[in-house]
Tab-separated table of C-alpha atoms in Angstrom:
chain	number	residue	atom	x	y	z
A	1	UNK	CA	-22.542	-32.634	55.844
A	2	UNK	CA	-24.149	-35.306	58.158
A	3	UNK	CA	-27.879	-35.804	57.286
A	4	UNK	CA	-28.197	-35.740	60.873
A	5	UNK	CA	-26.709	-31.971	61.187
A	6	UNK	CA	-29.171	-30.452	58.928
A	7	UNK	CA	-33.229	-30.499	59.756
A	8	UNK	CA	-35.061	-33.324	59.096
A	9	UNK	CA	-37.596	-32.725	55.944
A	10	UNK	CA	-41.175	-32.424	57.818
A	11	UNK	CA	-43.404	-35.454	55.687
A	12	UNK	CA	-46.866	-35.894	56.230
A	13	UNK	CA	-48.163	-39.537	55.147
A	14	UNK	CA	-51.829	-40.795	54.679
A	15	UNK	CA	-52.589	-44.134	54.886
A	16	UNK	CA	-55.545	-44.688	53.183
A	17	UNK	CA	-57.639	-48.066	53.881
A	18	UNK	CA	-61.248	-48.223	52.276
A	19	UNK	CA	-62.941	-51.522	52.507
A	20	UNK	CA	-59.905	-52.970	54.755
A	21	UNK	CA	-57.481	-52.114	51.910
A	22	UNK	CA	-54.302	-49.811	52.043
A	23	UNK	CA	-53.858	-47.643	49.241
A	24	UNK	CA	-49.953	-47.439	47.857
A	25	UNK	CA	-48.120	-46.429	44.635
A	26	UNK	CA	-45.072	-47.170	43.274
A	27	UNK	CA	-42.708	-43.754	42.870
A	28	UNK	CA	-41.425	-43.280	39.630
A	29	UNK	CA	-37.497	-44.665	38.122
A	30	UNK	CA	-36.452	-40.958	37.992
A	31	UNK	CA	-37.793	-39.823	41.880
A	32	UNK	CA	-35.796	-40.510	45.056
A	33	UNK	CA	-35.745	-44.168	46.094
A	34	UNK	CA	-37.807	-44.901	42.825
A	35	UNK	CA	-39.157	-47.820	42.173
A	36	UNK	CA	-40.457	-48.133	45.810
A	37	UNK	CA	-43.724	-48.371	46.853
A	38	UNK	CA	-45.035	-45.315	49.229
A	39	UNK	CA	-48.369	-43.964	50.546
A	40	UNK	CA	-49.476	-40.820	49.626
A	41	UNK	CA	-47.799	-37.938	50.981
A	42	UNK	CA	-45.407	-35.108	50.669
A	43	UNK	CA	-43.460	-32.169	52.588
A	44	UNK	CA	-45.423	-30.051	55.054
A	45	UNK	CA	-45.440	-26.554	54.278
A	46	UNK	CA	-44.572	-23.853	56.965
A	47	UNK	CA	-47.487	-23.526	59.362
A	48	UNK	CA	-49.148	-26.020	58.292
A	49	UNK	CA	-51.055	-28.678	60.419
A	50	UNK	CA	-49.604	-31.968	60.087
A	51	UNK	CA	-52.954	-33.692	59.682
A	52	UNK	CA	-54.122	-31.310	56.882
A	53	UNK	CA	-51.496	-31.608	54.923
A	54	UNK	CA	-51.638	-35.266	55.193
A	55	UNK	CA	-55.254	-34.647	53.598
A	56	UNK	CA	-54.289	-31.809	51.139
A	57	UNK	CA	-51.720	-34.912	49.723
A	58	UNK	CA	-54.251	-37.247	49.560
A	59	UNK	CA	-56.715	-35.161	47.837
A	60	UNK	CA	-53.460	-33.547	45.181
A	61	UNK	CA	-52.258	-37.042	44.714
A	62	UNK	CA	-54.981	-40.001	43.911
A	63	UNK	CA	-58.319	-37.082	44.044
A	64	UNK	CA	-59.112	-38.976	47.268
A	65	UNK	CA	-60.970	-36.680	49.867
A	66	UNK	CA	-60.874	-37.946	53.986
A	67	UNK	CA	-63.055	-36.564	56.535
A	68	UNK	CA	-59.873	-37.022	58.965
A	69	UNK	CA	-56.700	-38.083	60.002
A	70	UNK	CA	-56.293	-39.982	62.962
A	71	UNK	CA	-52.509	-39.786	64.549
A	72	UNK	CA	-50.738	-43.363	63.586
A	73	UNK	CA	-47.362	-42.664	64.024
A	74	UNK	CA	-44.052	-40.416	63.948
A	75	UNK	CA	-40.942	-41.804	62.443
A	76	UNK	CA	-37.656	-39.932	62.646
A	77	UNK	CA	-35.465	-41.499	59.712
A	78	UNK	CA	-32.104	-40.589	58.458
A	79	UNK	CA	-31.108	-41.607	54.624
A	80	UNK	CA	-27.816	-41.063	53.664
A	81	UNK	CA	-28.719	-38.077	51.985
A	82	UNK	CA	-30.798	-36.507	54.180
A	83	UNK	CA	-32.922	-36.982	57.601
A	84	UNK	CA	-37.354	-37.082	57.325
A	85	UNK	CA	-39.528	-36.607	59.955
A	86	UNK	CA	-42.905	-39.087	58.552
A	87	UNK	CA	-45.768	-37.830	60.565
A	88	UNK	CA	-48.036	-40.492	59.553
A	89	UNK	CA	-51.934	-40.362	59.753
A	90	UNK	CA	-54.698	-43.040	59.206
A	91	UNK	CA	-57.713	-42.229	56.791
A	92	UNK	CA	-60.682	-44.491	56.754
A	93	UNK	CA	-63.469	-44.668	53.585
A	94	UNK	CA	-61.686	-41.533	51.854
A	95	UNK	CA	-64.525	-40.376	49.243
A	96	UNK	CA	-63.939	-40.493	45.653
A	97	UNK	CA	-62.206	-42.438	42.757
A	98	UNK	CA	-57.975	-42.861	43.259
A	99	UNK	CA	-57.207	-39.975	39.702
A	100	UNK	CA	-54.212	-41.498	37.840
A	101	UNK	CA	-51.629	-39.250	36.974
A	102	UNK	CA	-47.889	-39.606	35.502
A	103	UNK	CA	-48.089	-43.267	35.094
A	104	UNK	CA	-47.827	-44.076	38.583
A	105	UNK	CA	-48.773	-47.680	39.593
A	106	UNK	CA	-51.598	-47.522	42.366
A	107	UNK	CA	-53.075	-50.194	44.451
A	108	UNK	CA	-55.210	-51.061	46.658
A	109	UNK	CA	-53.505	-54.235	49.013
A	110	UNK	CA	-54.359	-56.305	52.067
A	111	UNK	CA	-52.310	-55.145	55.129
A	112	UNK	CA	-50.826	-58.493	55.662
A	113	UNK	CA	-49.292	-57.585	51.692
A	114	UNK	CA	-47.625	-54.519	52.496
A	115	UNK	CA	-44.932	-56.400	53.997
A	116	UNK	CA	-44.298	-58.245	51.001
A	117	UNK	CA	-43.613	-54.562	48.754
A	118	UNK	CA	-40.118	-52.992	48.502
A	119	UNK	CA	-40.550	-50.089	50.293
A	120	UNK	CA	-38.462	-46.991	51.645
A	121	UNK	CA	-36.891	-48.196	54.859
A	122	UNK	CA	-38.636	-45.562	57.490
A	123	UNK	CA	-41.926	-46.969	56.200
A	124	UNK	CA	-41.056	-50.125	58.432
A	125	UNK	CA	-42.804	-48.954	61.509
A	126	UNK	CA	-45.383	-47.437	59.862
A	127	UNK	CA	-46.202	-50.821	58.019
A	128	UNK	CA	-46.342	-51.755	62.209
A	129	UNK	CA	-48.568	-49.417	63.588
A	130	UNK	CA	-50.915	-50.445	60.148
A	131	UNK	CA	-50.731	-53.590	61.072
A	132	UNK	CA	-51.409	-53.226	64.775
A	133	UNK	CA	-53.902	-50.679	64.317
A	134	UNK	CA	-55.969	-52.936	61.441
A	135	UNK	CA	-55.598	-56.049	62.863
């Protein structure tokens, strides 16, 4: 089956920038496109509000807490495998300490760095909308 013929997997993504840095990890060598660096994120549950669960991520994957999302962008994408839907979301000075867990190699970067990170290719215009928007 075309990934285009079946529903696109509903992603929220939070960029996190503290201090003008972007928070990013790299996924694991076992995960889909591993190896790549990501935001935090994950798949929306039914019902639930894009924007939350772009927080609820945030907070279940680095311990981070945000006050809110602001809208950055929405990025249709189809792999091979399978179609997303990114419904990216900005949050600035999220409280806390980034939690390590499973090994996974976080960082805080410079915008102008992002660019230089192998990441999955529907990140490309949210790296542009970062960009734009933290310029």
């Amino acid at each position: 089956m075309n990934p285009d013929d079946r529903p696109a997997v509903e992603i929220a993504v939070a960029v996190a920038v503290r201090a003008g840095l972007v928070l990013v990890a790299r996924r694991g060598p076992g995960s889909h496109l591993g190896g790549f660096w990501e935001f935090p994120g994950g798949k929306i549950s039914e019902g639930e509000d894009p924007a939350a669960a772009a927080l609820r991520e945030l907070r279940e994957e680095t311990g981070l807490s945000g006050g809110s999302a602001e809208p950055l962008v929405l990025v249709v994408h189809a792999y091979p495998d399978r179609s997303v839907r990114l419904h990216a979301f900005l949050v600035r000075e999220p409280a806390g300490e980034v939690v390590v867990d499973g090994g996974r190699d976080w960082r805080w970067v410079e915008p102008p760095a992002l660019g230089a990170l192998e990441m999955p290719e529907a990140n490309g215009p949210i790296l542009r909308a970062v960009a734009w928007r933290l310029r």
